[in-house]
């Protein structure tokens, strides 16, 4: 790690060198995850049982059902067993990858999730890349030019982005770029003209592999507005966080030392200051994963983007509660895993928290 | 700082000191002014609004704003698809948004502080259980959890507020707990305990007042987040139900007109954005005024 006064080298505090403390750290984190995962599964499990009526009545919908048929179905689905037996059964299913099946389409929830997830992942990755590539430089510039009009306008824009109702922002962009200028399509992932096999599930990559003329351009044009909408809040948050982290670091002694050694301002800011300022920023980026998924619900609904956000909203409205239950579970599990990865990465770049 | 000290003969009261730092932040003062205007408009909506928010005038369907061609000045921001005045609906809508923010913040602050105090004060197994439950809530994207909760409870404004409060809860619990943990081993708390103060007195009168600063800042941010979340739920059809003039619900109704009547879509969003910016500006000002670490700047 660059600079001396703030960060001590790992060797000062760590008795053991190498991977052992890191592994212990990872296992400690995993141990905490297990009760959380059980709790999440309990919530997803009780969710269907909290609804008025029982699953059989929900499945039959409006149709009237004879009491005998109802009892028979309850028995068939194992719903007449004690709650805790049902819960352990459900848990057993989760471990073997059985997340239930859709009431409407009868397809396994896990299959649908796997099919739709790449669309959400592609959109979220593009959004976070845009947010990081624009947000970090904007924050650094604002911090270095502190108090100037440049700082004030950058932070003004960040405040607006941070306060943005993104569902409305999406509608505005559609009105202007799709309606008025006619530049971008309104909904979907790629023009109906193109057909090619799904290889990676990422439309940008698949369209390139297919080699069809114009396919990649079409995919980009469909991706651009949803990316802008989804990136808005993370971009603003990252810019604000980078600015305040930079301001804190720029006041440190080691930065002054670096300056007085005669290093170029670019080197002082870009290497000495930024490297340490990025530590809290990376946590912020990690925390944006949940924000991105919440944003994906709205963004995908507005742009009819066939991802898991739209899938969940549609399932809530179709009262397809098996999908909602399984989807909740899968999404929560994914967020927990991503948070774990962020924690581990954080441990790697910041040895101070590895105790 | 030096000037202020010469001016004041008696020591500054807490509020005077707070106002000194808060008023130095021009953005925060601007946010406060805008917020007070919105509050005024919401409280006196019946006098401020030019029309009723619910009367449908069949003669003026989808009328454009007053300053554009074909608009009428009596309908300053135009009318919606059933001939209701948009400005009046927005003015009445301010009531809902501010009310939502207030209820959500009150609910989540009171329960969050209580739970956080218990966790931070008693530590041990109680703390572990509480924090695991909070981790579980945080494992879901907040909007998704709120959406599913409302689906269970039934769509509507009250249930939306309950759901959003619950989703907000972990932030207050974590914040209170962290503040309590850093305070409870300090000398003044130990002195108070040695003097014979009971658990309740220690928790609520000795420790809590010293943890308030970060909570006030978080409450402001939660206020604006609650307005955004409620509008998002309304937009998805799970919050306030039509014909309630809630801003998000208005946007949901306006969605089908985005190609032919831009004003129906634009103004409710502007109302949400302006309100949220005003509150966030105040939040930034509060943070600067209440955070001693930043005062030196």
Short mmCIF file of C-alpha atoms in Angstrom, two decimals, chain A residues 32 35-36 39-40 43-44 47 50-52 146 159-160 162-165 167-168 171-172 174-175 178-179 186 240 248 290 293-294 297-298 301-304 312-313 316-317 319 321 324 327-329 331-333 335-336 339, chain B residues 132 135-145 147-149 151-153 221 228 231-233 235-238 247-248 251 255 258-259 261-262 265-270 272-273 276-278 280-281 284 287 293-294 296-297:
data_model
loop_
_atom_site.label_atom_id
_atom_site.label_comp_id
_atom_site.label_asym_id
_atom_site.label_seq_id
_atom_site.Cartn_x
_atom_site.Cartn_y
_atom_site.Cartn_z
CA UNK A 32 -22.37 -15.63 9.62
CA UNK A 35 -28.05 -18.19 9.90
CA UNK A 36 -28.89 -15.27 7.61
CA UNK A 39 -33.70 -16.60 8.11
CA UNK A 40 -34.16 -15.55 4.50
CA UNK A 43 -39.22 -15.43 5.33
CA UNK A 44 -39.63 -16.74 1.78
CA UNK A 47 -44.55 -15.50 2.74
CA UNK A 50 -49.19 -15.30 5.26
CA UNK A 51 -51.40 -14.61 2.28
CA UNK A 52 -55.13 -14.85 2.78
CA UNK A 146 -12.93 22.21 -4.10
CA UNK A 159 -27.45 15.81 -5.93
CA UNK A 160 -30.07 15.82 -8.68
CA UNK A 162 -29.09 11.14 -6.16
CA UNK A 163 -32.62 12.50 -5.69
CA UNK A 164 -33.94 11.21 -9.00
CA UNK A 165 -37.15 9.16 -9.18
CA UNK A 167 -38.95 5.55 -13.11
CA UNK A 168 -39.83 9.09 -14.11
CA UNK A 171 -40.08 7.99 -19.03
CA UNK A 172 -38.54 11.41 -19.76
CA UNK A 174 -38.16 7.75 -23.69
CA UNK A 175 -40.22 10.87 -24.50
CA UNK A 178 -37.31 7.63 -28.49
CA UNK A 179 -40.39 9.78 -29.10
CA UNK A 186 -38.47 1.90 -26.48
CA UNK A 240 -20.21 12.13 -3.77
CA UNK A 248 -10.19 13.51 3.72
CA UNK A 290 -28.72 -4.04 -3.74
CA UNK A 293 -31.29 -4.69 -8.19
CA UNK A 294 -33.97 -2.45 -6.68
CA UNK A 297 -37.10 -3.63 -10.89
CA UNK A 298 -38.17 -0.16 -12.02
CA UNK A 301 -40.50 -2.48 -15.97
CA UNK A 302 -40.23 0.80 -17.86
CA UNK A 303 -38.17 -0.56 -20.75
CA UNK A 304 -39.81 -4.03 -20.84
CA UNK A 312 -40.61 -10.53 -10.17
CA UNK A 313 -42.98 -7.59 -10.68
CA UNK A 316 -46.41 -10.38 -8.05
CA UNK A 317 -49.17 -9.09 -10.30
CA UNK A 319 -50.18 -13.77 -8.15
CA UNK A 321 -46.49 -16.75 -5.59
CA UNK A 324 -42.16 -14.80 -5.98
CA UNK A 327 -37.25 -15.50 -6.78
CA UNK A 328 -36.94 -13.84 -3.37
CA UNK A 329 -34.78 -16.70 -2.21
CA UNK A 331 -32.13 -12.87 -5.29
CA UNK A 332 -31.36 -12.74 -1.57
CA UNK A 333 -28.84 -15.56 -1.91
CA UNK A 335 -26.96 -10.46 -2.87
CA UNK A 336 -25.45 -12.27 0.12
CA UNK A 339 -21.68 -8.92 -0.41
CA UNK B 132 -29.01 -11.30 12.36
CA UNK B 135 -29.05 -8.79 8.13
CA UNK B 136 -31.97 -10.83 6.83
CA UNK B 137 -33.97 -7.71 6.00
CA UNK B 138 -30.91 -6.20 4.31
CA UNK B 139 -30.41 -9.33 2.19
CA UNK B 140 -33.36 -8.30 0.03
CA UNK B 141 -33.38 -5.32 -2.32
CA UNK B 142 -35.49 -2.81 -0.36
CA UNK B 143 -37.99 -2.07 -3.12
CA UNK B 144 -38.53 -5.77 -3.85
CA UNK B 145 -39.17 -6.55 -0.18
CA UNK B 147 -43.33 -4.72 -3.09
CA UNK B 148 -43.78 -8.28 -1.83
CA UNK B 149 -44.89 -7.06 1.63
CA UNK B 151 -48.64 -7.79 -2.08
CA UNK B 152 -49.13 -9.78 1.12
CA UNK B 153 -50.81 -6.96 3.06
CA UNK B 221 -32.32 10.93 4.24
CA UNK B 228 -39.20 8.09 -3.54
CA UNK B 231 -43.87 7.02 -5.39
CA UNK B 232 -42.17 3.97 -6.91
CA UNK B 233 -44.72 1.65 -5.30
CA UNK B 235 -45.98 3.85 -9.98
CA UNK B 236 -45.92 0.04 -9.92
CA UNK B 237 -49.59 0.05 -8.88
CA UNK B 238 -48.92 -1.20 -5.34
CA UNK B 247 -47.45 11.72 -7.36
CA UNK B 248 -46.27 8.19 -8.19
CA UNK B 251 -47.27 8.93 -13.10
CA UNK B 255 -47.73 6.32 -18.62
CA UNK B 258 -46.10 9.61 -22.90
CA UNK B 259 -46.20 9.84 -26.68
CA UNK B 261 -49.18 14.49 -23.71
CA UNK B 262 -45.72 15.17 -22.23
CA UNK B 265 -45.83 12.71 -17.34
CA UNK B 266 -43.43 15.57 -16.71
CA UNK B 267 -44.96 17.58 -13.84
CA UNK B 268 -45.61 14.86 -11.24
CA UNK B 269 -41.98 13.80 -11.64
CA UNK B 270 -40.77 17.37 -11.27
CA UNK B 272 -41.15 14.46 -6.66
CA UNK B 273 -37.68 15.54 -7.77
CA UNK B 276 -36.58 15.14 -2.69
CA UNK B 277 -33.77 17.54 -3.67
CA UNK B 278 -34.96 20.08 -1.08
CA UNK B 280 -31.58 16.03 0.63
CA UNK B 281 -30.08 19.55 0.61
CA UNK B 284 -26.44 17.65 3.74
CA UNK B 287 -24.78 16.59 8.45
CA UNK B 293 -15.47 16.15 12.43
CA UNK B 294 -16.40 18.36 9.48
CA UNK B 296 -13.09 22.44 11.25
CA UNK B 297 -13.32 22.96 7.50
#
